[in-house]
PDB file of C-alpha atoms in Angstrom:
ATOM      1  CA  UNK A   3      20.559 -49.865  33.183  1.00  0.00           C
ATOM      2  CA  UNK A   4      18.505 -51.310  30.399  1.00  0.00           C
ATOM      3  CA  UNK A   5      17.424 -54.854  31.080  1.00  0.00           C
ATOM      4  CA  UNK A   6      15.433 -57.491  29.142  1.00  0.00           C
ATOM      5  CA  UNK A   7      12.944 -57.704  32.048  1.00  0.00           C
ATOM      6  CA  UNK A   8      12.376 -53.835  31.932  1.00  0.00           C
ATOM      7  CA  UNK A   9      11.909 -53.892  28.150  1.00  0.00           C
ATOM      8  CA  UNK A  10       9.410 -56.727  28.343  1.00  0.00           C
ATOM      9  CA  UNK A  11       7.440 -54.670  30.974  1.00  0.00           C
ATOM     10  CA  UNK A  12       7.289 -51.941  28.449  1.00  0.00           C
ATOM     11  CA  UNK A  13       5.886 -54.187  25.748  1.00  0.00           C
ATOM     12  CA  UNK A  14       8.898 -55.538  23.966  1.00  0.00           C
ATOM     13  CA  UNK A  15       8.497 -59.044  22.621  1.00  0.00           C
ATOM     14  CA  UNK A  16      11.190 -61.692  22.100  1.00  0.00           C
ATOM     15  CA  UNK A  17      11.932 -62.547  18.449  1.00  0.00           C
ATOM     16  CA  UNK A  18      13.807 -65.757  17.536  1.00  0.00           C
ATOM     17  CA  UNK A  19      15.109 -66.022  14.079  1.00  0.00           C
ATOM     18  CA  UNK A  20      17.501 -68.672  12.660  1.00  0.00           C
ATOM     19  CA  UNK A  21      20.638 -66.955  13.627  1.00  0.00           C
ATOM     20  CA  UNK A  22      19.619 -64.245  16.187  1.00  0.00           C
ATOM     21  CA  UNK A  23      17.384 -63.459  19.116  1.00  0.00           C
ATOM     22  CA  UNK A  24      16.341 -59.951  19.999  1.00  0.00           C
ATOM     23  CA  UNK A  25      13.552 -57.937  21.629  1.00  0.00           C
ATOM     24  CA  UNK A  26      11.272 -55.861  19.425  1.00  0.00           C
ATOM     25  CA  UNK A  27       8.656 -53.248  19.990  1.00  0.00           C
ATOM     26  CA  UNK A  28       6.209 -52.114  17.344  1.00  0.00           C
ATOM     27  CA  UNK A  29       5.995 -48.329  17.784  1.00  0.00           C
ATOM     28  CA  UNK A  30       2.601 -46.649  17.500  1.00  0.00           C
ATOM     29  CA  UNK A  31       1.650 -45.819  14.003  1.00  0.00           C
ATOM     30  CA  UNK A  32      -1.816 -44.041  14.193  1.00  0.00           C
ATOM     31  CA  UNK A  33      -1.677 -41.803  11.062  1.00  0.00           C
ATOM     32  CA  UNK A  34       2.008 -42.252  10.412  1.00  0.00           C
ATOM     33  CA  UNK A  35       2.926 -43.229   6.773  1.00  0.00           C
ATOM     34  CA  UNK A  36       5.220 -46.080   7.667  1.00  0.00           C
ATOM     35  CA  UNK A  37       5.394 -48.560  10.597  1.00  0.00           C
ATOM     36  CA  UNK A  38       8.472 -48.300  12.837  1.00  0.00           C
ATOM     37  CA  UNK A  39      10.009 -50.870  15.173  1.00  0.00           C
ATOM     38  CA  UNK A  40      12.495 -50.644  17.955  1.00  0.00           C
ATOM     39  CA  UNK A  41      15.019 -53.577  18.062  1.00  0.00           C
ATOM     40  CA  UNK A  42      17.311 -54.409  21.056  1.00  0.00           C
ATOM     41  CA  UNK A  43      19.994 -57.059  21.552  1.00  0.00           C
ATOM     42  CA  UNK A  44      21.140 -58.244  25.022  1.00  0.00           C
ATOM     43  CA  UNK A  45      24.774 -58.231  23.879  1.00  0.00           C
ATOM     44  CA  UNK A  46      24.485 -54.476  23.072  1.00  0.00           C
ATOM     45  CA  UNK A  47      22.355 -53.305  26.067  1.00  0.00           C
ATOM     46  CA  UNK A  48      22.866 -49.540  25.374  1.00  0.00           C
ATOM     47  CA  UNK A  49      21.908 -49.699  21.602  1.00  0.00           C
ATOM     48  CA  UNK A  50      18.526 -49.552  19.987  1.00  0.00           C
ATOM     49  CA  UNK A  51      17.931 -50.081  16.340  1.00  0.00           C
ATOM     50  CA  UNK A  52      15.066 -48.318  14.598  1.00  0.00           C
ATOM     51  CA  UNK A  53      13.606 -50.171  11.673  1.00  0.00           C
ATOM     52  CA  UNK A  54      11.143 -48.568   9.236  1.00  0.00           C
ATOM     53  CA  UNK A  55       8.829 -50.648   7.036  1.00  0.00           C
ATOM     54  CA  UNK A  56       8.848 -48.639   3.822  1.00  0.00           C
ATOM     55  CA  UNK A  57       6.886 -49.721   0.774  1.00  0.00           C
ATOM     56  CA  UNK A  58      10.167 -50.812  -0.742  1.00  0.00           C
ATOM     57  CA  UNK A  59      11.047 -52.941   2.273  1.00  0.00           C
ATOM     58  CA  UNK A  60      12.355 -52.704   5.760  1.00  0.00           C
ATOM     59  CA  UNK A  61      15.330 -50.451   6.489  1.00  0.00           C
ATOM     60  CA  UNK A  62      17.264 -49.647   9.642  1.00  0.00           C
ATOM     61  CA  UNK A  63      17.510 -45.883  10.098  1.00  0.00           C
ATOM     62  CA  UNK A  64      19.536 -43.750  12.382  1.00  0.00           C
ATOM     63  CA  UNK A  65      18.010 -42.147  15.456  1.00  0.00           C
ATOM     64  CA  UNK A  66      18.814 -38.765  14.032  1.00  0.00           C
ATOM     65  CA  UNK A  67      16.944 -39.397  10.837  1.00  0.00           C
ATOM     66  CA  UNK A  68      13.946 -40.858  12.779  1.00  0.00           C
ATOM     67  CA  UNK A  69      13.779 -37.897  15.191  1.00  0.00           C
ATOM     68  CA  UNK A  70      13.885 -35.390  12.258  1.00  0.00           C
ATOM     69  CA  UNK A  71      10.419 -36.743  11.400  1.00  0.00           C
ATOM     70  CA  UNK A  72      10.318 -35.056   7.929  1.00  0.00           C
ATOM     71  CA  UNK A  73       6.857 -33.685   7.278  1.00  0.00           C
ATOM     72  CA  UNK A  74       5.608 -35.244  10.571  1.00  0.00           C
ATOM     73  CA  UNK A  75       5.179 -38.581   8.798  1.00  0.00           C
ATOM     74  CA  UNK A  76       6.310 -40.498  11.863  1.00  0.00           C
ATOM     75  CA  UNK A  77       4.864 -38.361  14.588  1.00  0.00           C
ATOM     76  CA  UNK A  78       3.148 -41.104  16.571  1.00  0.00           C
ATOM     77  CA  UNK A  79       6.152 -43.393  16.414  1.00  0.00           C
ATOM     78  CA  UNK A  80       8.534 -40.556  17.561  1.00  0.00           C
ATOM     79  CA  UNK A  81       6.367 -39.628  20.497  1.00  0.00           C
ATOM     80  CA  UNK A  82       6.111 -43.319  21.486  1.00  0.00           C
ATOM     81  CA  UNK A  83       9.904 -43.610  21.199  1.00  0.00           C
ATOM     82  CA  UNK A  84      10.441 -40.604  23.367  1.00  0.00           C
ATOM     83  CA  UNK A  85       8.176 -42.012  26.040  1.00  0.00           C
ATOM     84  CA  UNK A  86      10.063 -45.398  26.024  1.00  0.00           C
ATOM     85  CA  UNK A  87      13.401 -43.548  26.296  1.00  0.00           C
ATOM     86  CA  UNK A  88      12.064 -41.506  29.123  1.00  0.00           C
ATOM     87  CA  UNK A  89      10.876 -44.566  31.042  1.00  0.00           C
ATOM     88  CA  UNK A  90      14.365 -46.108  30.598  1.00  0.00           C
ATOM     89  CA  UNK A  91      16.093 -42.927  31.653  1.00  0.00           C
ATOM     90  CA  UNK A  92      18.088 -42.849  28.438  1.00  0.00           C
TER      91      UNK A  92
END
């Protein structure tokens, strides 16, 4: 089971915006073209959202699109994501 405590142990930070609170993890970028973030809400404990910070702005992308990793432009983030999911037994 995914818990807030476990996610914080893995480096997730609590983000408080005006109308929402969630946990967020900045995935490793290294030589990736864009920065990716993993977002999690306590009321949806089995769901993660993947945000990509494109030059045109931030966009939430599907896991499938993220894992396709076109032209290896997100290789570091994908590997980091897979390690997080492995540690969470997802």
